[in-house]
mmCIF file of C-alpha atoms and ligand atoms in Angstrom:
data_model
loop_
_atom_site.group_PDB
_atom_site.id
_atom_site.type_symbol
_atom_site.label_atom_id
_atom_site.label_comp_id
_atom_site.label_asym_id
_atom_site.label_seq_id
_atom_site.Cartn_x
_atom_site.Cartn_y
_atom_site.Cartn_z
ATOM 1 C CA MET A 1 2.793 20.084 34.147
ATOM 2 C CA LYS A 2 1.238 22.942 32.250
ATOM 3 C CA GLU A 3 4.675 24.046 31.101
ATOM 4 C CA GLN A 4 5.453 20.455 30.123
ATOM 5 C CA LEU A 5 2.263 20.316 27.998
ATOM 6 C CA GLU A 6 3.262 23.496 26.125
ATOM 7 C CA GLN A 7 6.739 22.040 25.614
ATOM 8 C CA VAL A 8 5.406 18.830 24.088
ATOM 9 C CA TYR A 9 3.073 20.876 21.913
ATOM 10 C CA ARG A 10 5.932 22.952 20.509
ATOM 11 C CA THR A 11 8.082 19.876 19.915
ATOM 12 C CA ALA A 12 5.191 18.115 18.137
ATOM 13 C CA ILE A 13 4.503 21.075 15.796
ATOM 14 C CA ASP A 14 8.200 21.433 15.085
ATOM 15 C CA GLU A 15 8.744 17.754 14.315
ATOM 16 C CA LEU A 16 5.619 17.528 12.146
ATOM 17 C CA GLY A 17 6.946 20.367 10.002
ATOM 18 C CA HIS A 18 10.012 18.315 9.138
ATOM 19 C CA ILE A 19 8.242 15.105 8.196
ATOM 20 C CA THR A 20 8.375 14.207 4.480
ATOM 21 C CA ASN A 21 7.229 10.578 4.245
ATOM 22 C CA SER A 22 4.314 8.525 5.460
ATOM 23 C CA ASP A 23 6.393 6.133 7.640
ATOM 24 C CA ALA A 24 7.736 9.016 9.739
ATOM 25 C CA LEU A 25 4.257 10.482 9.856
ATOM 26 C CA ARG A 26 2.886 7.220 11.273
ATOM 27 C CA GLU A 27 5.600 7.293 13.980
ATOM 28 C CA TRP A 28 4.796 10.897 14.848
ATOM 29 C CA GLU A 29 1.108 10.006 15.244
ATOM 30 C CA LEU A 30 1.954 7.195 17.682
ATOM 31 C CA LYS A 31 4.373 9.373 19.619
ATOM 32 C CA PHE A 32 2.043 12.341 20.233
ATOM 33 C CA ILE A 33 -1.644 11.725 19.569
ATOM 34 C CA GLY A 34 -1.963 7.925 19.429
ATOM 35 C CA ARG A 35 -3.589 5.916 22.223
ATOM 36 C CA LYS A 36 -0.276 5.905 24.145
ATOM 37 C CA GLY A 37 0.977 9.221 22.747
ATOM 38 C CA GLU A 38 2.415 11.930 25.009
ATOM 39 C CA ILE A 39 -0.561 14.318 24.732
ATOM 40 C CA THR A 40 -3.023 11.499 25.331
ATOM 41 C CA LEU A 41 -1.109 10.349 28.434
ATOM 42 C CA MET A 42 -0.980 13.895 29.826
ATOM 43 C CA LEU A 43 -4.702 14.325 29.258
ATOM 44 C CA ARG A 44 -5.252 11.215 31.321
ATOM 45 C CA GLN A 45 -3.263 12.674 34.203
ATOM 46 C CA THR A 46 -5.619 15.679 34.509
ATOM 47 C CA GLY A 47 -7.220 14.030 37.560
ATOM 48 C CA GLN A 48 -3.983 14.233 39.585
ATOM 49 C CA LEU A 49 -3.887 18.061 39.453
ATOM 50 C CA PRO A 50 -5.290 20.259 42.234
ATOM 51 C CA ALA A 51 -9.036 20.659 41.632
ATOM 52 C CA GLU A 52 -8.880 24.361 40.642
ATOM 53 C CA GLU A 53 -6.318 23.709 37.863
ATOM 54 C CA ARG A 54 -8.043 20.734 36.280
ATOM 55 C CA ALA A 55 -10.596 22.538 34.102
ATOM 56 C CA ASP A 56 -8.072 24.919 32.518
ATOM 57 C CA PHE A 57 -5.508 22.203 31.937
ATOM 58 C CA GLY A 58 -8.041 19.754 30.507
ATOM 59 C CA LYS A 59 -9.389 22.359 28.115
ATOM 60 C CA ARG A 60 -5.927 23.370 26.939
ATOM 61 C CA ALA A 61 -4.811 19.755 26.484
ATOM 62 C CA ASN A 62 -7.964 18.976 24.467
ATOM 63 C CA ASP A 63 -7.470 22.027 22.281
ATOM 64 C CA ILE A 64 -3.878 21.006 21.667
ATOM 65 C CA LYS A 65 -4.894 17.464 20.773
ATOM 66 C CA ASN A 66 -7.525 18.715 18.294
ATOM 67 C CA GLU A 67 -5.072 21.163 16.774
ATOM 68 C CA LEU A 68 -2.401 18.502 16.396
ATOM 69 C CA THR A 69 -4.885 16.054 14.885
ATOM 70 C CA GLN A 70 -5.902 18.629 12.301
ATOM 71 C CA ALA A 71 -2.295 19.514 11.539
ATOM 72 C CA PHE A 72 -1.555 15.806 11.209
ATOM 73 C CA GLU A 73 -4.369 15.316 8.693
ATOM 74 C CA GLU A 74 -3.249 18.272 6.599
ATOM 75 C CA ARG A 75 0.314 17.000 6.570
ATOM 76 C CA GLU A 76 -0.902 13.500 5.698
ATOM 77 C CA SER A 77 -2.802 14.619 2.596
ATOM 78 C CA LEU A 78 0.141 16.732 1.476
ATOM 79 C CA ILE A 79 2.553 13.814 1.820
ATOM 80 C CA ARG A 80 0.155 11.508 -0.043
ATOM 81 C CA GLN A 81 0.036 13.874 -2.984
ATOM 82 C CA GLN A 82 3.800 14.225 -2.989
ATOM 83 C CA GLU A 83 4.324 10.473 -2.881
ATOM 84 C CA LEU A 84 1.849 9.914 -5.721
ATOM 85 C CA ALA A 85 3.493 12.608 -7.830
ATOM 86 C CA GLN A 86 6.865 11.063 -7.106
ATOM 87 C CA SER A 87 5.823 7.537 -8.073
ATOM 88 C CA LEU A 88 4.288 8.840 -11.296
ATOM 89 C CA GLU A 89 7.538 10.651 -11.987
ATOM 90 C CA GLU A 90 9.620 7.553 -11.385
ATOM 91 C CA GLY A 91 7.203 5.635 -13.635
ATOM 92 C CA ASP A 92 7.011 2.451 -11.560
ATOM 93 C CA ILE A 93 3.212 2.378 -11.679
ATOM 94 C CA ASP A 94 1.039 4.491 -13.897
ATOM 95 C CA VAL A 95 -2.176 4.665 -11.895
ATOM 96 C CA THR A 96 -3.898 6.530 -14.711
ATOM 97 C CA LEU A 97 -3.666 3.496 -17.060
ATOM 98 C CA PRO A 98 -7.066 1.938 -17.820
ATOM 99 C CA GLY A 99 -7.564 -1.599 -16.413
ATOM 100 C CA ARG A 100 -6.949 -4.666 -18.557
ATOM 101 C CA PRO A 101 -10.236 -5.892 -19.956
ATOM 102 C CA ARG A 102 -10.965 -9.541 -19.190
ATOM 103 C CA ARG A 103 -11.396 -11.613 -22.351
ATOM 104 C CA THR A 104 -14.615 -13.564 -22.586
ATOM 105 C CA GLY A 105 -14.750 -16.937 -24.296
ATOM 106 C CA GLY A 106 -16.915 -17.774 -27.276
ATOM 107 C CA LEU A 107 -18.172 -20.757 -29.195
ATOM 108 C CA HIS A 108 -15.951 -22.293 -31.853
ATOM 109 C CA PRO A 109 -17.153 -21.380 -35.366
ATOM 110 C CA SER A 110 -17.842 -25.072 -36.122
ATOM 111 C CA THR A 111 -19.927 -25.356 -32.959
ATOM 112 C CA GLN A 112 -21.890 -22.255 -33.936
ATOM 113 C CA THR A 113 -22.694 -23.670 -37.380
ATOM 114 C CA LEU A 114 -23.392 -27.107 -35.912
ATOM 115 C CA ARG A 115 -25.928 -25.611 -33.484
ATOM 116 C CA GLN A 116 -27.552 -23.555 -36.216
ATOM 117 C CA ILE A 117 -27.927 -26.654 -38.410
ATOM 118 C CA GLN A 118 -29.306 -28.680 -35.485
ATOM 119 C CA GLU A 119 -31.837 -25.958 -34.658
ATOM 120 C CA ILE A 120 -33.150 -25.862 -38.222
ATOM 121 C CA TRP A 121 -33.564 -29.646 -38.403
ATOM 122 C CA ALA A 122 -35.190 -29.650 -34.952
ATOM 123 C CA GLU A 123 -37.776 -27.146 -36.208
ATOM 124 C CA MET A 124 -38.421 -29.533 -39.096
ATOM 125 C CA GLY A 125 -39.037 -32.439 -36.710
ATOM 126 C CA PHE A 126 -35.656 -34.195 -36.765
ATOM 127 C CA GLN A 127 -34.338 -35.569 -33.483
ATOM 128 C CA VAL A 128 -30.601 -35.693 -32.670
ATOM 129 C CA TYR A 129 -29.126 -39.199 -32.559
ATOM 130 C CA ARG A 130 -25.579 -39.483 -31.228
ATOM 131 C CA SER A 131 -23.642 -42.304 -32.781
ATOM 132 C CA ARG A 132 -20.147 -43.518 -31.864
ATOM 133 C CA ASP A 133 -16.830 -42.081 -33.144
ATOM 134 C CA VAL A 134 -15.089 -45.446 -32.905
ATOM 135 C CA GLU A 135 -16.806 -47.777 -35.336
ATOM 136 C CA ASP A 136 -16.434 -51.255 -36.676
ATOM 137 C CA ASP A 137 -15.491 -51.802 -40.283
ATOM 138 C CA ASP A 138 -18.806 -53.589 -40.950
ATOM 139 C CA THR A 139 -21.014 -50.694 -39.916
ATOM 140 C CA ASN A 140 -18.833 -47.994 -41.469
ATOM 141 C CA PHE A 141 -18.638 -49.846 -44.816
ATOM 142 C CA THR A 142 -20.078 -53.312 -45.402
ATOM 143 C CA LEU A 143 -23.589 -52.702 -44.049
ATOM 144 C CA LEU A 144 -23.645 -49.472 -46.069
ATOM 145 C CA ASN A 145 -23.295 -51.540 -49.221
ATOM 146 C CA ILE A 146 -19.513 -51.137 -49.463
ATOM 147 C CA PRO A 147 -18.125 -54.695 -49.211
ATOM 148 C CA PRO A 148 -14.424 -55.346 -48.471
ATOM 149 C CA HIS A 149 -12.219 -54.678 -51.493
ATOM 150 C CA HIS A 150 -14.967 -52.669 -53.176
ATOM 151 C CA PRO A 151 -13.311 -49.791 -55.072
ATOM 152 C CA ALA A 152 -15.754 -47.333 -53.444
ATOM 153 C CA ARG A 153 -13.776 -47.734 -50.222
ATOM 154 C CA ASP A 154 -11.193 -45.475 -51.854
ATOM 155 C CA MET A 155 -13.625 -42.593 -51.316
ATOM 156 C CA TRP A 156 -12.848 -42.782 -47.609
ATOM 157 C CA ASP A 157 -9.206 -43.095 -46.480
ATOM 158 C CA THR A 158 -9.442 -44.771 -43.130
ATOM 159 C CA PHE A 159 -7.714 -44.643 -39.750
ATOM 160 C CA TYR A 160 -7.401 -48.256 -38.622
ATOM 161 C CA THR A 161 -6.579 -49.334 -35.067
ATOM 162 C CA THR A 162 -4.418 -52.201 -33.856
ATOM 163 C CA GLN A 163 -7.679 -54.000 -33.035
ATOM 164 C CA ASP A 164 -8.877 -55.957 -36.062
ATOM 165 C CA GLY A 165 -11.989 -54.384 -37.603
ATOM 166 C CA VAL A 166 -12.034 -51.396 -35.234
ATOM 167 C CA ILE A 167 -11.715 -48.053 -37.043
ATOM 168 C CA LEU A 168 -12.495 -44.355 -36.615
ATOM 169 C CA ARG A 169 -15.641 -43.524 -38.550
ATOM 170 C CA THR A 170 -14.863 -41.907 -41.891
ATOM 171 C CA HIS A 171 -18.343 -40.398 -42.167
ATOM 172 C CA THR A 172 -21.516 -40.218 -40.051
ATOM 173 C CA SER A 173 -23.366 -42.632 -42.368
ATOM 174 C CA PRO A 174 -22.778 -45.717 -40.123
ATOM 175 C CA GLY A 175 -25.081 -43.865 -37.699
ATOM 176 C CA GLN A 176 -27.891 -44.601 -40.202
ATOM 177 C CA ILE A 177 -27.493 -48.321 -39.512
ATOM 178 C CA ARG A 178 -27.321 -47.754 -35.736
ATOM 179 C CA ALA A 179 -30.384 -45.466 -35.707
ATOM 180 C CA MET A 180 -32.408 -48.006 -37.716
ATOM 181 C CA GLN A 181 -31.343 -50.857 -35.428
ATOM 182 C CA ASP A 182 -31.980 -48.769 -32.283
ATOM 183 C CA TYR A 183 -35.180 -46.910 -33.137
ATOM 184 C CA GLY A 184 -36.684 -49.086 -35.845
ATOM 185 C CA GLU A 185 -37.985 -51.834 -33.529
ATOM 186 C CA ASP A 186 -37.236 -54.529 -36.115
ATOM 187 C CA GLY A 187 -38.253 -52.415 -39.042
ATOM 188 C CA THR A 188 -41.688 -51.409 -37.778
ATOM 189 C CA LYS A 189 -41.243 -47.741 -36.808
ATOM 190 C CA PRO A 190 -40.648 -44.642 -38.953
ATOM 191 C CA ILE A 191 -37.519 -42.594 -38.207
ATOM 192 C CA ARG A 192 -36.568 -38.942 -38.551
ATOM 193 C CA VAL A 193 -33.132 -38.142 -37.103
ATOM 194 C CA ILE A 194 -30.010 -36.115 -37.682
ATOM 195 C CA LEU A 195 -26.632 -37.484 -36.614
ATOM 196 C CA PRO A 196 -24.016 -34.813 -35.892
ATOM 197 C CA GLY A 197 -20.485 -35.849 -35.028
ATOM 198 C CA MET A 198 -16.767 -35.832 -35.680
ATOM 199 C CA CYS A 199 -15.370 -37.879 -38.582
ATOM 200 C CA TYR A 200 -11.790 -38.933 -39.271
ATOM 201 C CA ARG A 201 -9.914 -39.523 -42.489
ATOM 202 C CA TYR A 202 -6.342 -40.577 -43.168
ATOM 203 C CA GLU A 203 -5.638 -37.691 -45.505
ATOM 204 C CA GLN A 204 -2.767 -35.443 -46.400
ATOM 205 C CA ILE A 205 -3.643 -32.279 -44.468
ATOM 206 C CA SER A 206 -3.986 -29.311 -46.801
ATOM 207 C CA ALA A 207 -5.956 -26.099 -47.218
ATOM 208 C CA ARG A 208 -8.890 -28.186 -48.476
ATOM 209 C CA SER A 209 -8.773 -31.347 -46.361
ATOM 210 C CA GLU A 210 -8.283 -32.132 -42.689
ATOM 211 C CA ILE A 211 -7.965 -35.445 -40.872
ATOM 212 C CA GLN A 212 -10.889 -34.560 -38.627
ATOM 213 C CA PHE A 213 -14.031 -32.585 -39.305
ATOM 214 C CA TYR A 214 -17.723 -32.563 -38.426
ATOM 215 C CA GLN A 215 -20.556 -34.002 -40.439
ATOM 216 C CA VAL A 216 -24.275 -33.801 -39.930
ATOM 217 C CA GLU A 217 -26.055 -36.830 -41.334
ATOM 218 C CA GLY A 218 -29.822 -36.989 -41.782
ATOM 219 C CA LEU A 219 -32.115 -39.992 -42.121
ATOM 220 C CA ALA A 220 -35.858 -40.260 -42.709
ATOM 221 C CA ILE A 221 -37.532 -43.668 -42.969
ATOM 222 C CA GLY A 222 -41.250 -44.112 -43.685
ATOM 223 C CA LYS A 223 -43.848 -45.962 -45.709
ATOM 224 C CA SER A 224 -44.144 -43.622 -48.675
ATOM 225 C CA ILE A 225 -41.090 -41.393 -48.680
ATOM 226 C CA ARG A 226 -40.155 -40.349 -52.193
ATOM 227 C CA MET A 227 -37.497 -38.393 -54.025
ATOM 228 C CA THR A 228 -39.762 -35.308 -54.069
ATOM 229 C CA ASP A 229 -39.808 -35.404 -50.241
ATOM 230 C CA LEU A 230 -36.025 -35.385 -50.226
ATOM 231 C CA LYS A 231 -35.782 -32.490 -52.693
ATOM 232 C CA GLY A 232 -38.429 -30.417 -50.915
ATOM 233 C CA THR A 233 -36.930 -31.045 -47.474
ATOM 234 C CA ILE A 234 -33.400 -30.113 -48.584
ATOM 235 C CA ALA A 235 -34.615 -26.970 -50.373
ATOM 236 C CA ASP A 236 -36.543 -25.975 -47.232
ATOM 237 C CA PHE A 237 -33.421 -26.512 -45.115
ATOM 238 C CA ALA A 238 -31.246 -24.441 -47.485
ATOM 239 C CA ARG A 239 -33.747 -21.564 -47.398
ATOM 240 C CA ARG A 240 -33.905 -21.636 -43.615
ATOM 241 C CA LEU A 241 -30.090 -21.569 -43.481
ATOM 242 C CA TYR A 242 -29.305 -19.075 -46.246
ATOM 243 C CA GLY A 243 -32.527 -17.083 -46.614
ATOM 244 C CA PRO A 244 -35.927 -17.593 -48.308
ATOM 245 C CA GLU A 245 -34.750 -16.582 -51.800
ATOM 246 C CA THR A 246 -31.960 -19.196 -51.953
ATOM 247 C CA GLN A 247 -31.820 -21.188 -55.195
ATOM 248 C CA VAL A 248 -31.027 -24.913 -54.905
ATOM 249 C CA ARG A 249 -29.735 -27.252 -57.604
ATOM 250 C CA TYR A 250 -29.433 -31.070 -57.605
ATOM 251 C CA ARG A 251 -26.771 -32.935 -59.549
ATOM 252 C CA ALA A 252 -26.764 -36.689 -60.131
ATOM 253 C CA SER A 253 -23.945 -38.375 -58.190
ATOM 254 C CA TYR A 254 -22.908 -41.671 -56.708
ATOM 255 C CA PHE A 255 -22.811 -43.066 -53.174
ATOM 256 C CA PRO A 256 -22.954 -46.820 -52.560
ATOM 257 C CA PHE A 257 -25.589 -46.447 -49.800
ATOM 258 C CA THR A 258 -28.097 -44.279 -51.699
ATOM 259 C CA GLU A 259 -29.838 -44.911 -55.039
ATOM 260 C CA PRO A 260 -30.355 -42.589 -56.745
ATOM 261 C CA SER A 261 -27.716 -40.258 -55.295
ATOM 262 C CA MET A 262 -27.352 -36.507 -55.691
ATOM 263 C CA GLU A 263 -25.161 -33.625 -54.721
ATOM 264 C CA VAL A 264 -26.798 -30.390 -53.630
ATOM 265 C CA ASP A 265 -25.614 -26.952 -54.739
ATOM 266 C CA VAL A 266 -26.867 -23.627 -53.421
ATOM 267 C CA GLN A 267 -26.504 -20.349 -55.213
ATOM 268 C CA CYS A 268 -23.235 -18.706 -54.124
ATOM 269 C CA MET A 269 -24.076 -16.364 -51.229
ATOM 270 C CA LEU A 270 -20.921 -14.304 -51.715
ATOM 271 C CA CYS A 271 -21.688 -13.175 -55.270
ATOM 272 C CA ASP A 272 -25.444 -13.979 -55.468
ATOM 273 C CA GLY A 273 -24.749 -16.384 -58.300
ATOM 274 C CA GLU A 274 -22.849 -13.840 -60.384
ATOM 275 C CA GLY A 275 -19.618 -15.866 -60.240
ATOM 276 C CA CYS A 276 -16.626 -15.221 -57.967
ATOM 277 C CA SER A 277 -13.412 -16.927 -56.853
ATOM 278 C CA VAL A 278 -15.142 -18.869 -54.039
ATOM 279 C CA CYS A 279 -17.662 -20.522 -56.392
ATOM 280 C CA LYS A 280 -14.960 -20.751 -59.088
ATOM 281 C CA HIS A 281 -17.105 -18.525 -61.304
ATOM 282 C CA THR A 282 -19.909 -21.085 -61.509
ATOM 283 C CA GLY A 283 -22.339 -19.197 -59.261
ATOM 284 C CA TRP A 284 -22.986 -22.429 -57.306
ATOM 285 C CA LEU A 285 -21.540 -24.011 -54.144
ATOM 286 C CA GLU A 286 -21.810 -27.681 -53.206
ATOM 287 C CA ILE A 287 -23.105 -28.140 -49.646
ATOM 288 C CA MET A 288 -24.064 -31.810 -49.261
ATOM 289 C CA GLY A 289 -24.532 -35.295 -50.620
ATOM 290 C CA CYS A 290 -27.867 -37.095 -50.411
ATOM 291 C CA GLY A 291 -30.093 -39.757 -51.936
ATOM 292 C CA MET A 292 -32.764 -42.373 -51.420
ATOM 293 C CA VAL A 293 -31.640 -45.033 -48.940
ATOM 294 C CA HIS A 294 -30.416 -48.090 -50.872
ATOM 295 C CA PRO A 295 -32.665 -51.201 -50.478
ATOM 296 C CA THR A 296 -29.668 -53.181 -49.192
ATOM 297 C CA VAL A 297 -29.050 -50.575 -46.466
ATOM 298 C CA LEU A 298 -32.739 -50.615 -45.469
ATOM 299 C CA ARG A 299 -32.563 -54.403 -45.199
ATOM 300 C CA ASN A 300 -29.358 -54.177 -43.099
ATOM 301 C CA GLY A 301 -31.193 -51.789 -40.764
ATOM 302 C CA GLY A 302 -34.007 -54.308 -40.329
ATOM 303 C CA TYR A 303 -36.540 -52.819 -42.783
ATOM 304 C CA ASP A 304 -38.356 -54.531 -45.652
ATOM 305 C CA PRO A 305 -37.506 -52.392 -48.715
ATOM 306 C CA THR A 306 -40.686 -53.468 -50.527
ATOM 307 C CA GLU A 307 -42.711 -51.705 -47.827
ATOM 308 C CA TRP A 308 -40.369 -49.021 -46.467
ATOM 309 C CA SER A 309 -38.326 -46.285 -48.088
ATOM 310 C CA GLY A 310 -36.302 -43.318 -46.958
ATOM 311 C CA PHE A 311 -33.833 -40.601 -47.745
ATOM 312 C CA ALA A 312 -30.457 -39.664 -46.264
ATOM 313 C CA PHE A 313 -28.132 -36.714 -46.531
ATOM 314 C CA GLY A 314 -24.747 -35.658 -45.199
ATOM 315 C CA MET A 315 -23.210 -32.198 -44.891
ATOM 316 C CA GLY A 316 -20.023 -30.636 -43.463
ATOM 317 C CA PRO A 317 -20.400 -27.718 -41.008
ATOM 318 C CA GLU A 318 -16.787 -26.587 -41.589
ATOM 319 C CA ARG A 319 -17.393 -26.403 -45.308
ATOM 320 C CA ILE A 320 -20.620 -24.478 -44.730
ATOM 321 C CA THR A 321 -18.767 -22.078 -42.378
ATOM 322 C CA MET A 322 -15.918 -21.655 -44.878
ATOM 323 C CA LEU A 323 -18.324 -20.765 -47.657
ATOM 324 C CA LYS A 324 -20.237 -18.352 -45.438
ATOM 325 C CA HIS A 325 -17.170 -16.395 -44.283
ATOM 326 C CA ASP A 326 -14.937 -16.980 -47.318
ATOM 327 C CA ILE A 327 -12.360 -18.855 -45.175
ATOM 328 C CA GLN A 328 -9.593 -20.038 -47.494
ATOM 329 C CA ASP A 329 -7.960 -22.743 -45.385
ATOM 330 C CA ILE A 330 -9.661 -25.546 -43.414
ATOM 331 C CA ARG A 331 -6.573 -25.920 -41.175
ATOM 332 C CA TYR A 332 -7.603 -22.773 -39.262
ATOM 333 C CA PHE A 333 -10.414 -24.728 -37.609
ATOM 334 C CA TRP A 334 -8.222 -26.955 -35.431
ATOM 335 C CA ALA A 335 -5.086 -24.806 -35.158
ATOM 336 C CA ASN A 336 -6.364 -23.016 -32.011
ATOM 337 C CA ASP A 337 -5.075 -19.676 -33.229
ATOM 338 C CA MET A 338 -6.825 -16.957 -31.219
ATOM 339 C CA ARG A 339 -6.433 -14.488 -34.097
ATOM 340 C CA PHE A 340 -8.740 -16.737 -36.111
ATOM 341 C CA LEU A 341 -11.091 -17.924 -33.361
ATOM 342 C CA SER A 342 -11.737 -14.521 -31.782
ATOM 343 C CA GLN A 343 -13.272 -13.282 -35.029
ATOM 344 C CA PHE A 344 -16.396 -15.384 -34.495
HETATM 345 N N1 LIG B 1 -21.422 -40.091 -46.193
HETATM 346 C C1 LIG B 1 -21.253 -39.331 -47.395
HETATM 347 C C2 LIG B 1 -19.827 -38.733 -47.407
HETATM 348 O O1 LIG B 1 -19.196 -38.700 -46.403
HETATM 349 C C3 LIG B 1 -22.280 -38.254 -47.540
HETATM 350 C C4 LIG B 1 -23.667 -38.772 -47.718
HETATM 351 C C5 LIG B 1 -24.476 -39.006 -46.623
HETATM 352 C C6 LIG B 1 -24.175 -39.041 -48.980
HETATM 353 C C7 LIG B 1 -25.762 -39.504 -46.790
HETATM 354 C C8 LIG B 1 -25.452 -39.520 -49.159
HETATM 355 C C9 LIG B 1 -26.250 -39.750 -48.052
HETATM 356 O O2 LIG B 1 -19.347 -38.319 -48.433
#
């Protein structure tokens, strides 16, 4: 048996020397030093030897097993290195390549501006009122002092539905009527809300106009609200949005639901009012429409215009974002092009 042990030992060393891949190595391990390997089995038979031979045999068999295990481990690390070098050579996997970074999502530029606008108005005491996207013709137009066939309807090209009188809102102004009816408690309570939301217009899509876009409407109703309150509030908003030095300018305008009506310009933030292509060399950029709520609109909201007054305004977050980043084409906003979106 002793001779047999030495024989197996020599065979094992010899075979190990010829092994060049990890599959064959695994087989060799099972054959000689695994749980049912030849050396292991012989070690187990130590007990069957005559008592005086057991100690010597056991010691020798253990030494052999340790030696083979060590030789196995050395061979294993050598083969691993060779296999790695070979796979690098063949180029199937380059393990030295850095991992692919996982892209994180971000907020849409319109959402970012929308949130910024909402935060500013919240600081100034305006609550968010969510009005509906699908409106009726009455609330979108007639109750806002734009009767059927009135030429002012041309200001808003409308998406109609197959349901008579059901349309997509062309602006957030119908939310003024809904807020007054909802919060006003029959014209007895003051109101201070902003109404953010998507608007829809049946327009030819171009660099300057889209068929859908956000607006943020504002409405304040009280007992002694005056034009100076409107001007001061808007100027305060503009300075919170664009910085404390921002210059604001009001131009007389026309909207059927406000009287008087104005458009608001801020000093161009790209050229500091010097004149550039974005402000068309005027130094000013238009950011919203506003005015004192028309008596007819107050009455339609349930308020007595001899006692109550108010102001309203409406602005476009996309336009504000375009001016801020000098974005030339409004179509980028809803084109879902990652090259555009990932810049924000
Ligand atoms: N609704 C108007 C528009 O879409 C903007 C506006 C809102 C003007 C409120 C005055 C007051 O053009």
